[in-house]
XYZ file of C-alpha atoms in Angstrom:
746
model
C 0.000 0.000 0.000
C 2.912 2.333 0.799
C 4.295 1.857 -2.736
C 1.001 2.829 -4.358
C 0.792 5.916 -2.156
C 4.328 6.904 -3.173
C 3.435 6.400 -6.841
C 0.364 8.590 -6.415
C 2.231 11.449 -4.736
C 5.119 11.237 -7.208
C 2.680 11.399 -10.119
C 0.906 14.430 -8.614
C 4.252 16.167 -8.105
C 5.300 15.469 -11.708
C 1.983 16.856 -12.974
C 2.595 20.087 -11.048
C 6.162 20.385 -12.342
C 5.041 19.763 -15.933
C 2.360 22.440 -15.689
C 5.079 24.898 -14.581
C 7.271 23.951 -17.540
C 7.208 26.638 -20.309
C 7.961 23.905 -22.836
C 4.637 22.228 -22.068
C 2.704 25.433 -22.767
C 4.635 25.904 -26.010
C 3.593 22.337 -26.865
C -0.073 23.267 -26.314
C 0.280 26.461 -28.353
C 1.894 24.620 -31.253
C -0.809 21.915 -31.163
C -3.576 24.533 -31.254
C -1.977 26.398 -34.177
C -1.279 23.185 -36.097
C -4.830 21.896 -35.627
C -6.292 25.212 -36.754
C -4.071 25.232 -39.847
C -5.153 21.698 -40.783
C -8.810 22.577 -40.222
C -8.628 25.711 -42.360
C -6.882 23.869 -45.199
C -9.268 20.877 -45.240
C -12.612 22.359 -44.181
C -13.951 21.616 -47.661
C -13.638 17.921 -46.832
C -15.995 15.968 -44.618
C -15.327 15.861 -40.850
C -14.420 12.171 -41.204
C -11.553 13.132 -43.511
C -10.682 16.078 -41.279
C -10.180 13.926 -38.170
C -7.727 11.694 -40.068
C -5.766 14.720 -41.329
C -5.573 16.181 -37.830
C -4.497 12.847 -36.366
C -1.679 12.287 -38.853
C -0.302 15.823 -38.547
C -0.502 16.020 -34.757
C 1.077 12.589 -34.249
C 3.978 13.449 -36.522
C 4.825 16.972 -35.365
C 4.288 16.378 -31.643
C 6.966 13.670 -31.373
C 10.005 15.992 -30.936
C 7.953 18.342 -28.724
C 7.116 15.460 -26.401
C 10.831 14.736 -26.096
C 11.537 18.386 -25.228
C 9.139 18.190 -22.268
C 9.755 14.600 -21.124
C 13.532 14.214 -21.331
C 14.419 16.948 -18.755
C 12.064 15.295 -16.259
C 14.235 12.162 -16.357
C 17.699 13.570 -17.010
C 17.440 15.988 -14.068
C 18.383 13.063 -11.809
C 22.011 13.241 -12.962
C 22.613 16.205 -10.644
C 23.154 15.012 -7.063
C 22.251 18.479 -5.718
C 18.754 18.111 -7.192
C 18.428 14.340 -7.000
C 14.973 13.209 -5.928
C 16.388 9.844 -4.841
C 18.563 11.414 -2.134
C 16.138 14.225 -1.251
C 13.065 12.015 -0.826
C 14.689 8.627 -0.212
C 12.472 7.219 -2.977
C 13.472 3.997 -4.618
C 14.551 4.841 -8.179
C 12.087 2.575 -10.057
C 9.204 3.962 -7.976
C 10.333 7.487 -8.796
C 10.493 6.838 -12.554
C 7.194 4.945 -12.684
C 5.482 7.722 -10.715
C 6.915 10.338 -13.053
C 5.795 8.388 -16.103
C 2.261 8.066 -14.737
C 2.128 11.813 -14.106
C 3.410 12.643 -17.589
C 0.921 10.213 -19.141
C -1.994 11.882 -17.360
C -0.838 15.344 -18.458
C -0.363 14.484 -22.123
C -3.521 12.400 -22.344
C -5.481 15.414 -21.139
C -3.511 17.610 -23.559
C -4.638 15.276 -26.368
C -8.109 16.758 -25.975
C -6.869 20.109 -27.307
C -6.808 19.119 -31.021
C -10.343 17.786 -30.661
C -11.509 20.993 -28.983
C -9.999 23.091 -31.777
C -11.521 20.798 -34.409
C -14.956 21.122 -32.776
C -14.651 24.910 -32.799
C -13.870 25.081 -36.531
C -16.492 22.489 -37.473
C -19.224 24.392 -35.623
C -18.199 27.581 -37.403
C -18.594 25.798 -40.733
C -21.701 23.652 -40.132
C -23.576 23.748 -36.823
C -25.571 20.656 -37.842
C -22.485 18.514 -37.230
C -22.722 19.143 -33.474
C -24.797 15.981 -33.093
C -21.909 13.895 -34.502
C -19.126 15.530 -32.482
C -19.165 12.764 -29.807
C -18.449 10.196 -32.536
C -15.616 12.350 -33.934
C -14.144 12.700 -30.459
C -14.312 8.935 -29.992
C -12.511 8.355 -33.301
C -9.919 11.005 -32.466
C -9.135 9.562 -29.034
C -8.913 6.033 -30.444
C -6.288 7.205 -32.955
C -4.353 9.768 -30.908
C -4.005 8.252 -27.425
C -2.242 4.940 -28.256
C 0.260 6.517 -30.665
C 0.872 9.421 -28.274
C 1.518 6.848 -25.551
C 4.056 5.062 -27.772
C 5.833 8.326 -28.613
C 5.970 9.235 -24.916
C 7.410 5.809 -24.140
C 10.117 6.186 -26.793
C 11.158 9.614 -25.474
C 11.046 8.422 -21.836
C 13.061 5.271 -22.617
C 15.722 7.227 -24.520
C 16.004 9.609 -21.559
C 16.414 6.700 -19.117
C 19.212 5.141 -21.145
C 21.132 8.183 -22.426
C 20.439 10.741 -19.647
C 21.198 13.667 -21.921
C 18.376 15.999 -22.949
C 20.024 17.315 -26.115
C 20.933 13.812 -27.269
C 17.407 12.498 -26.616
C 15.755 15.373 -28.503
C 18.184 14.897 -31.387
C 17.527 11.154 -31.581
C 13.744 11.576 -31.504
C 13.838 14.334 -34.131
C 16.101 12.264 -36.381
C 13.787 9.259 -36.028
C 10.775 11.413 -36.898
C 12.469 12.918 -39.963
C 13.683 9.530 -41.206
C 10.156 8.179 -40.960
C 8.765 11.206 -42.786
C 11.312 10.962 -45.611
C 10.809 7.236 -45.948
C 14.524 6.550 -45.390
C 14.067 4.608 -42.167
C 11.240 2.610 -43.767
C 11.036 3.224 -47.546
C 7.558 1.721 -47.731
C 4.928 2.913 -45.300
C 4.083 -0.087 -43.190
C 1.608 -0.771 -40.455
C 4.486 -0.771 -37.951
C 5.721 2.805 -38.397
C 4.496 5.332 -35.788
C 3.251 7.394 -38.733
C 1.827 4.175 -40.036
C 0.254 2.872 -43.201
C -3.074 2.248 -41.490
C -3.361 5.825 -40.237
C -1.960 7.289 -43.456
C -4.682 5.648 -45.533
C -7.273 5.062 -42.818
C -10.773 5.095 -44.245
C -13.653 6.222 -42.033
C -16.904 5.329 -43.731
C -20.024 7.472 -43.319
C -22.152 4.318 -42.987
C -19.887 1.788 -41.254
C -17.549 4.087 -39.298
C -14.360 2.128 -38.540
C -16.035 -0.915 -40.069
C -13.534 -2.999 -42.009
C -10.600 -1.260 -40.278
C -11.507 -2.542 -36.797
C -9.524 -5.823 -36.689
C -6.289 -4.286 -38.018
C -6.585 -1.035 -36.108
C -7.496 -2.571 -32.740
C -4.603 -5.039 -32.751
C -2.151 -2.435 -34.081
C -2.976 0.195 -31.464
C -2.888 -2.372 -28.650
C 0.496 -3.474 -29.988
C 1.680 0.133 -29.702
C 0.478 0.318 -26.098
C 2.199 -2.906 -25.002
C 5.343 -2.096 -27.003
C 5.621 1.280 -25.292
C 4.812 -0.042 -21.822
C 7.225 -2.957 -22.151
C 9.975 -0.662 -23.398
C 9.489 1.775 -20.511
C 9.590 -0.993 -17.893
C 12.740 -2.433 -19.481
C 14.357 1.036 -19.497
C 13.426 1.640 -15.867
C 14.764 -1.780 -14.883
C 17.994 -1.261 -16.788
C 18.678 2.310 -15.665
C 17.988 1.426 -12.020
C 21.055 -0.851 -12.111
C 23.371 2.163 -12.419
C 25.604 2.028 -9.290
C 25.218 5.732 -8.381
C 21.559 5.178 -7.550
C 22.087 2.310 -5.162
C 20.256 -0.972 -4.997
C 16.481 -1.140 -5.554
C 14.272 -2.881 -3.041
C 13.527 -6.525 -3.938
C 9.769 -5.904 -4.058
C 10.271 -3.052 -6.516
C 12.560 -5.201 -8.650
C 9.839 -7.828 -8.781
C 7.278 -5.193 -9.716
C 9.446 -3.984 -12.600
C 10.086 -7.545 -13.755
C 6.347 -8.265 -13.664
C 5.709 -5.160 -15.765
C 8.338 -6.266 -18.283
C 6.796 -9.749 -18.461
C 3.261 -8.400 -18.992
C 4.571 -5.972 -21.616
C 6.435 -8.697 -23.523
C 3.461 -11.064 -23.382
C 1.188 -8.284 -24.634
C 3.616 -7.450 -27.450
C 3.693 -11.021 -28.744
C -0.075 -11.533 -28.391
C -1.111 -8.268 -30.070
C 1.487 -8.668 -32.821
C 0.121 -12.150 -33.546
C -3.429 -10.762 -33.681
C -2.225 -7.944 -35.899
C -0.455 -10.232 -38.378
C -3.540 -12.457 -38.454
C -5.751 -9.454 -39.294
C -3.313 -8.247 -41.955
C -3.136 -11.695 -43.524
C -6.927 -11.814 -43.740
C -7.159 -8.329 -45.272
C -4.676 -8.750 -48.133
C -5.562 -10.376 -51.443
C -4.753 -14.122 -51.260
C -2.893 -15.962 -54.039
C -5.204 -16.484 -57.031
C -6.092 -20.025 -58.169
C -3.536 -21.802 -60.344
C -6.244 -22.431 -62.933
C -9.287 -20.308 -63.664
C -12.567 -21.088 -65.397
C -13.716 -17.740 -66.741
C -17.037 -17.934 -68.604
C -16.748 -21.739 -68.722
C -20.035 -22.516 -66.964
C -23.454 -21.235 -67.955
C -25.913 -20.999 -65.060
C -29.289 -22.357 -66.197
C -30.926 -22.154 -62.780
C -29.898 -21.087 -59.287
C -31.605 -21.295 -55.910
C -30.179 -19.725 -52.739
C -31.649 -19.951 -49.249
C -29.966 -18.372 -46.245
C -30.010 -16.150 -43.198
C -28.019 -13.295 -41.692
C -27.057 -13.327 -38.014
C -24.842 -10.489 -36.832
C -21.753 -10.457 -39.055
C -22.322 -14.002 -40.335
C -24.325 -15.295 -43.260
C -25.303 -18.927 -43.841
C -26.409 -20.129 -47.280
C -27.432 -23.236 -49.157
C -27.182 -22.958 -52.939
C -28.261 -25.252 -55.740
C -27.184 -24.765 -59.365
C -27.802 -26.393 -62.704
C -24.649 -25.612 -64.692
C -23.800 -26.266 -68.335
C -20.251 -26.578 -69.625
C -20.224 -23.989 -72.434
C -16.531 -24.466 -73.237
C -15.014 -26.724 -75.896
C -13.182 -29.018 -73.472
C -14.150 -31.363 -70.657
C -13.886 -30.022 -67.111
C -12.621 -32.040 -64.140
C -13.175 -29.354 -61.532
C -15.673 -26.602 -60.817
C -14.372 -23.227 -59.621
C -16.784 -20.963 -57.762
C -16.039 -17.458 -56.489
C -16.631 -17.134 -52.729
C -15.559 -14.518 -50.193
C -12.427 -15.432 -48.241
C -14.308 -15.063 -44.951
C -16.826 -17.754 -45.865
C -16.157 -21.480 -45.689
C -17.684 -24.292 -47.681
C -19.232 -26.886 -45.371
C -20.362 -29.566 -47.798
C -20.832 -30.043 -51.527
C -22.531 -32.563 -53.786
C -22.429 -32.873 -57.566
C -25.120 -34.963 -59.251
C -26.028 -36.310 -55.782
C -22.429 -37.482 -55.133
C -20.542 -36.058 -52.175
C -17.352 -34.445 -53.484
C -14.120 -33.017 -52.096
C -13.264 -29.338 -52.261
C -10.571 -26.858 -51.240
C -10.058 -23.118 -50.886
C -8.023 -21.464 -53.666
C -7.630 -17.733 -53.024
C -10.964 -16.018 -53.522
C -12.454 -19.161 -55.035
C -13.497 -22.693 -54.106
C -12.313 -25.643 -56.206
C -14.749 -28.566 -56.295
C -13.553 -31.892 -57.708
C -16.193 -33.327 -60.050
C -17.063 -37.041 -59.632
C -16.662 -37.442 -63.403
C -15.526 -35.054 -66.159
C -18.193 -32.719 -67.514
C -18.151 -32.973 -71.306
C -18.709 -29.917 -73.540
C -22.372 -28.920 -73.336
C -22.738 -31.316 -70.395
C -24.977 -30.420 -67.447
C -24.257 -30.901 -63.738
C -26.358 -30.356 -60.623
C -24.453 -28.751 -57.746
C -25.578 -28.339 -54.130
C -23.403 -26.559 -51.569
C -23.679 -25.262 -48.010
C -21.416 -22.489 -46.759
C -21.229 -19.944 -43.947
C -18.982 -17.306 -42.415
C -18.326 -13.593 -42.027
C -17.483 -11.935 -45.377
C -14.193 -10.030 -45.304
C -13.720 -6.752 -47.180
C -10.161 -6.794 -48.521
C -8.217 -3.585 -48.004
C -7.258 -3.341 -51.678
C -10.937 -2.806 -52.503
C -11.496 0.242 -50.288
C -8.148 1.757 -49.290
C -5.381 1.760 -51.883
C -1.914 1.156 -50.449
C 0.373 4.180 -50.799
C 4.002 4.515 -49.762
C 5.445 7.424 -47.801
C 7.275 8.360 -51.006
C 3.946 8.454 -52.918
C 4.749 5.413 -55.015
C 1.871 3.980 -57.037
C 1.886 0.188 -57.208
C -0.495 -1.517 -59.654
C -4.105 -1.642 -58.550
C -6.050 -4.881 -58.304
C -9.204 -3.223 -57.055
C -12.643 -4.726 -57.562
C -15.883 -2.851 -56.812
C -17.223 -3.251 -53.274
C -20.290 -5.469 -53.596
C -20.316 -7.228 -50.222
C -20.129 -5.825 -46.716
C -21.436 -7.304 -43.489
C -20.819 -6.536 -39.830
C -23.014 -6.571 -36.741
C -24.868 -3.368 -37.661
C -24.354 -2.852 -41.397
C -25.142 -5.104 -44.352
C -24.837 -4.504 -48.090
C -25.440 -7.341 -50.542
C -25.075 -6.827 -54.290
C -26.338 -9.290 -56.866
C -22.804 -9.840 -58.195
C -21.083 -9.838 -54.792
C -18.891 -12.741 -53.678
C -21.065 -13.346 -50.592
C -22.982 -15.762 -52.830
C -21.138 -18.574 -54.623
C -21.099 -18.272 -58.427
C -18.964 -19.546 -61.333
C -16.275 -17.118 -62.505
C -18.001 -14.891 -65.041
C -17.405 -11.574 -66.775
C -21.183 -11.135 -67.015
C -23.761 -10.161 -64.359
C -24.743 -12.995 -62.008
C -28.065 -13.752 -63.673
C -29.736 -16.950 -64.809
C -33.052 -17.650 -66.590
C -34.422 -19.261 -63.427
C -33.098 -17.763 -60.189
C -34.505 -17.432 -56.675
C -32.962 -16.010 -53.502
C -34.609 -16.361 -50.088
C -32.918 -14.535 -47.232
C -33.794 -14.104 -43.565
C -32.715 -10.668 -42.309
C -32.720 -9.371 -38.687
C -35.305 -6.727 -37.997
C -33.577 -3.864 -36.187
C -32.402 -1.064 -38.533
C -33.880 0.852 -41.499
C -33.516 -1.193 -44.662
C -33.539 -0.440 -48.390
C -34.484 -3.647 -50.142
C -35.618 -4.782 -53.571
C -37.144 -8.130 -52.534
C -40.674 -8.991 -51.489
C -41.626 -10.011 -47.945
C -42.764 -13.638 -47.673
C -42.588 -14.058 -43.881
C -42.235 -11.761 -40.879
C -41.842 -12.158 -37.103
C -40.868 -9.848 -34.245
C -37.160 -10.538 -34.786
C -36.650 -11.126 -38.510
C -38.106 -10.654 -41.984
C -37.778 -13.216 -44.765
C -37.396 -11.742 -48.267
C -37.518 -13.310 -51.710
C -36.038 -12.254 -55.059
C -37.057 -13.984 -58.285
C -36.040 -14.060 -61.957
C -34.072 -11.016 -63.207
C -32.463 -9.775 -60.026
C -31.662 -6.076 -59.497
C -28.113 -5.088 -58.591
C -28.812 -3.911 -55.032
C -30.526 -6.664 -53.071
C -30.434 -5.033 -49.654
C -28.694 -2.344 -47.624
C -29.356 -1.958 -43.913
C -27.629 0.138 -41.252
C -28.431 2.739 -38.558
C -29.443 5.116 -41.357
C -30.808 8.628 -41.068
C -33.938 8.665 -43.234
C -35.011 11.820 -45.075
C -37.875 12.330 -47.532
C -37.125 14.501 -50.554
C -39.991 15.276 -52.968
C -41.527 11.850 -52.454
C -38.175 10.047 -52.688
C -36.671 8.323 -49.647
C -33.037 9.033 -48.809
C -31.054 6.774 -46.440
C -27.945 8.615 -45.226
C -25.102 7.172 -43.156
C -25.034 7.945 -39.454
C -21.901 10.080 -39.966
C -23.221 11.961 -42.984
C -23.311 15.751 -43.173
C -25.208 18.381 -45.154
C -22.861 17.847 -48.077
C -23.974 14.204 -48.235
C -27.619 15.272 -48.448
C -26.807 17.821 -51.175
C -25.013 15.134 -53.186
C -27.970 12.764 -52.756
C -30.362 15.434 -54.018
C -28.127 16.076 -57.036
C -27.931 12.377 -57.905
C -31.708 11.997 -57.536
C -32.313 14.982 -59.829
C -29.905 13.603 -62.442
C -31.428 10.109 -62.310
C -34.965 11.449 -62.676
C -33.948 13.721 -65.563
C -32.230 10.832 -67.337
C -35.159 8.432 -66.873
C -37.640 11.007 -68.184
C -35.318 11.776 -71.070
C -35.288 8.136 -72.189
C -38.905 7.420 -71.206
C -41.097 10.581 -71.133
C -43.926 8.707 -69.355
C -41.648 7.784 -66.438
C -43.258 8.430 -63.027
C -41.341 6.230 -60.564
C -40.198 7.220 -57.069
C -36.666 6.459 -55.953
C -34.952 5.156 -52.857
C -31.448 6.590 -52.512
C -29.272 4.744 -50.001
C -25.702 5.400 -48.869
C -23.629 2.250 -49.394
C -20.650 1.308 -47.196
C -17.248 1.731 -48.879
C -18.731 1.992 -52.395
C -16.838 4.525 -54.527
C -19.240 5.005 -57.449
C -22.981 5.411 -58.021
C -24.923 2.138 -58.336
C -28.233 2.209 -60.236
C -30.599 -0.655 -59.450
C -34.026 0.045 -60.953
C -35.686 2.366 -58.423
C -32.903 2.003 -55.814
C -29.895 4.280 -56.206
C -26.710 3.459 -54.321
C -24.937 6.599 -53.108
C -21.126 6.453 -53.096
C -18.902 7.300 -50.167
C -17.105 10.020 -52.114
C -15.387 13.121 -50.779
C -14.074 15.018 -53.795
C -13.365 18.723 -54.014
C -15.052 20.752 -56.771
C -14.270 24.401 -57.565
C -17.950 25.206 -58.142
C -21.393 23.627 -58.073
C -21.532 23.107 -61.848
C -18.357 21.012 -61.719
C -19.882 18.903 -58.962
C -23.061 18.339 -60.984
C -21.087 17.365 -64.082
C -18.960 14.893 -62.119
C -22.061 13.206 -60.699
C -23.689 13.264 -64.149
C -20.832 11.122 -65.478
C -21.264 8.651 -62.608
C -25.058 8.505 -62.970
C -25.079 7.960 -66.742
C -22.407 5.267 -66.536
C -24.251 3.437 -63.732
C -27.584 3.810 -65.565
C -26.186 2.277 -68.771
C -24.604 -0.600 -66.834
C -27.971 -1.322 -65.198
C -30.073 -1.240 -68.394
C -27.872 -2.574 -71.211
C -25.700 -5.685 -71.503
C -22.054 -4.693 -72.089
C -19.075 -6.984 -72.648
C -16.833 -7.509 -69.649
C -13.382 -8.962 -69.230
C -11.692 -10.581 -66.262
C -7.946 -10.013 -66.295
C -5.053 -10.671 -63.928
C -2.937 -7.720 -65.127
C -4.312 -5.068 -62.793
C -4.114 -1.355 -63.599
C -1.354 1.198 -63.222
C -2.490 3.924 -60.822
C 0.331 6.277 -61.739
C 1.912 5.778 -65.158
C 3.415 7.716 -68.015
C 4.026 7.006 -71.677
C 7.421 7.753 -73.219
C 7.467 8.089 -77.013
C 10.367 8.065 -79.475
C 10.649 10.690 -82.198
C 8.408 9.984 -85.241
C 10.098 8.174 -88.106
C 9.817 9.199 -91.779
C 6.309 7.697 -92.003
C 5.076 9.551 -88.910
C 4.946 6.492 -86.669
C 6.012 6.742 -83.044
C 6.979 3.918 -80.760
C 5.685 4.460 -77.217
C 6.182 2.590 -73.964
C 3.975 2.931 -70.899
C 5.854 2.610 -67.622
C 4.948 2.968 -63.975
C 7.130 4.301 -61.153
C 5.159 2.119 -58.733
C 6.443 -0.654 -56.528
C 5.158 -4.011 -55.384
C 1.573 -3.928 -54.129
C 1.733 -5.018 -50.479
C -2.037 -5.465 -50.319
C -2.227 -7.638 -53.447
C 1.253 -9.217 -53.551
C 0.203 -12.117 -55.788
C -1.961 -10.197 -58.235
C -5.657 -10.826 -58.675
C -8.475 -11.412 -61.138
C -10.228 -8.076 -61.701
C -13.136 -7.046 -63.914
C -12.341 -4.715 -66.824
C -15.854 -3.541 -67.776
C -14.969 0.052 -66.844
C -12.404 0.166 -69.690
C -15.007 -0.235 -72.456
C -14.452 2.773 -74.799
C -17.919 2.577 -76.396
C -19.677 2.496 -73.017
C -17.544 5.366 -71.690
C -18.215 7.467 -74.792
C -22.010 7.080 -74.630
C -21.864 7.833 -70.908
C -19.812 11.004 -71.493
C -22.170 12.360 -74.176
C -25.233 11.641 -72.012
C -23.520 13.347 -69.072
C -22.994 16.498 -71.160
C -26.674 16.613 -72.021
C -27.764 16.000 -68.417
C -25.405 18.620 -67.004
C -26.654 21.206 -69.504
C -30.290 20.515 -68.588
C -29.655 20.691 -64.831
C -27.293 23.690 -64.792
C -28.612 25.597 -67.813
C -25.020 26.182 -68.932
C -22.834 24.549 -71.572
C -19.528 26.020 -70.357
C -18.328 22.773 -68.793
C -19.443 20.647 -71.714
C -17.594 22.897 -74.149
C -14.444 22.531 -72.073
C -14.844 18.750 -71.964
C -15.500 18.625 -75.700
C -12.268 20.490 -76.407
C -10.341 18.098 -74.159
C -11.700 15.013 -75.933
C -11.232 16.636 -79.364
C -7.506 16.978 -78.686
C -7.286 13.317 -77.669
C -9.204 12.283 -80.785
C -6.395 13.834 -82.850
C -4.035 11.268 -81.284
C -1.996 13.955 -79.550
C 0.089 11.673 -77.340
C 0.820 13.066 -73.898
C 2.829 11.821 -70.946
C -0.270 10.155 -69.512
C -1.605 8.541 -72.664
C -3.831 5.494 -72.813
C -5.118 3.645 -75.894
C -8.532 3.296 -74.230
C -8.805 7.073 -73.867
C -7.992 7.691 -77.534
C -10.619 5.187 -78.626
C -13.172 6.720 -76.252
C -12.357 10.170 -77.639
C -12.901 8.915 -81.184
C -16.341 7.533 -80.334
C -17.289 10.784 -78.578
C -16.408 12.818 -81.657
C -18.411 10.413 -83.850
C -21.500 10.785 -81.648
C -21.126 14.550 -81.468
C -20.850 14.913 -85.248
C -23.577 12.421 -86.217
C -26.331 12.545 -83.570
C -28.408 15.274 -82.022
C -30.027 14.852 -78.586
C -33.217 13.180 -79.837
C -31.315 10.719 -82.025
C -29.065 9.837 -79.099
C -32.156 9.007 -77.037
C -33.559 6.807 -79.819
C -30.248 4.974 -80.093
C -30.233 4.176 -76.376
C -33.859 3.023 -76.518
C -32.937 0.569 -79.284
C -29.962 -0.725 -77.281
C -32.178 -1.245 -74.216
C -34.673 -3.226 -76.279
C -32.168 -5.421 -78.134
C -29.573 -5.927 -75.391
C -31.291 -6.032 -71.987
C -29.372 -7.150 -68.904
C -28.875 -10.906 -68.997
C -28.746 -11.140 -72.795
C -25.523 -11.611 -74.816
C -23.570 -8.330 -74.617
C -23.427 -5.874 -77.472
C -20.255 -5.756 -79.557
C -18.824 -2.789 -81.466
C -19.697 -4.389 -84.818
C -23.311 -4.913 -83.741
C -23.447 -1.349 -82.485
C -22.220 -0.020 -85.845
C -24.885 -2.022 -87.687
C -27.550 -0.353 -85.547
C -25.941 3.089 -85.912
C -25.920 2.884 -89.728
C -29.722 3.128 -89.720
C -29.519 6.824 -88.790
C -29.488 9.631 -91.313
C -25.970 10.648 -90.344
C -24.231 7.309 -89.975
C -21.863 6.946 -87.028
C -18.370 6.166 -88.222
C -16.076 4.042 -86.042
C -13.125 5.946 -84.593
C -9.920 5.666 -86.550
C -7.088 4.014 -84.612
C -4.179 6.171 -83.566
C -1.546 4.908 -85.980
C 1.175 6.753 -84.130
C 0.430 4.902 -80.906
C 2.256 1.591 -80.952
C 2.731 -0.061 -77.564
C 5.781 -2.206 -76.969
């Protein structure tokens, strides 16, 4: 009991001394100024982005300042005339532990200052965000306190070992600068104090921490135990210095116990962290792939959702549409879900996990055009891979290749989003939408939060609702979360719990664009919409009357630019939802940052160009991945761009932006190769010029109506040759874009 009392009084004394230290007040002043500067420079962003910016800046710049305040508190014991050990007869470990406790209390309370300053600036900008300030404070404390604790521990440990204030401050500053420059760790990793998780941390307006929880929780706990273990080891080691005399045996045991607990915590949390990281990176792809090998003639799925888990039983009738016999069946299935049992043609079969797929061994080879009946049971908690929602970036801003697929599955205890084509439901590898002529889904969903759903209710109790989807399934099956519901002109809007006024404005813009587009194509249109914010989704999703709102936080110089940007997203999503387009599954990925270097033209005018990327190895998808390439369809992108021009003009009443865009595409259509060239862009530009020269607005509408009638979703996709045959029926025939002869890729 005496030891605890001594610790308490030592901590109180250290708190008083720290509050008298001018360096501590300079630390507070710098923190307040830094937070205000970050707020003023990023106020155009959402508060969720703002809290991450504040966290990263404060945690980086405060490190040397912490050393300036902490190191003198420890190194003062070198002077025998001012030595607390001799003046108070305190045992040295008790003295240091008491001091550390006092400093921890002071700086933890000081960590509230950035949050206070942030709250002040947010309320000046948008008073409606006051209701969400408690959540922002919770996020801020979760991020700031553990890393601040680790930085304090590093400074305190250096001071214990080196006992020289100038040396400690120099070492901490050098460490901070090396981390910033990427010299100490060239690639930002989850282990750096200014770490990869916090650098690219994604707070979602619907799910909050959501998919980040497993990695972040284990990482921050690792920081806490690493710091605590290091401090106890430093105290134990420095207390062996002869000038301070022998420590009492009980205090030695206390220090040893602290070191043991710290080491055990380090190993446990690091193991949990590595487990979470392993689950969040893209696994090795299957050695063999069956892309568009199996045609789904019928599919039946029956399942239920319970918390973060989903259980399903699926039955398929599959036809081998390839030219060769197949010995195995490969089905896509989320890495968090496990196959329990499988039968093929009533025979129990063996199976194994292969990356993001399941390989099922067929009891006998399936001949070309042969049919098999497959029944499987599977369950688990779907995992959202980090590559799909938070692109890995190095401290040096390197751009490794992207293997990002659209987010179509998310499930935790409070939030659920299930897309028709999501990997939460087993399906053969296909570049087409997951549709079959005869398809039924029955799903039991808990009854506790607002839900946007496209299915019909077939059963209902006090705790759950059972829904059914039949035949041609819409893209968005369900989205449920603690939504804020708002009615706008008869349309229902489901906003995330951390949404702001900007989110509502964006929803209204998207609704207006969707309604204008539907009435443009079908003048008798009179449908009401449900707009729902989707977790982690980056682009608009159109699903009949349900519109999926993206979690997007882009800056626009003016309102017209914002409307035009959303017009491009809406038209693209609308075309994807109404017309069958060719897709492609590739394992090449995409270069996020690339440039094209061209040689001088030869005597015929030809140039040889090579596209290179300065990027490095993708730590989140180290083995590559199968990704869908539908978004690189030049014809689809061109029709979407022209429709977006027309929509933006109708909504804004101005053609200034469309004229600027036209000039940009006109330059590309002339094959003017730039440093950031792409063959897809040149082809898209050529189609845009063809549409602009040949079709007026009414003819463009008629063309789209014909495409909707001849190529509905689920039918064989339209090809460029088929499109040209249709386009030749117009008075001004659409000519295919001429290839850029000067663009020859190595």
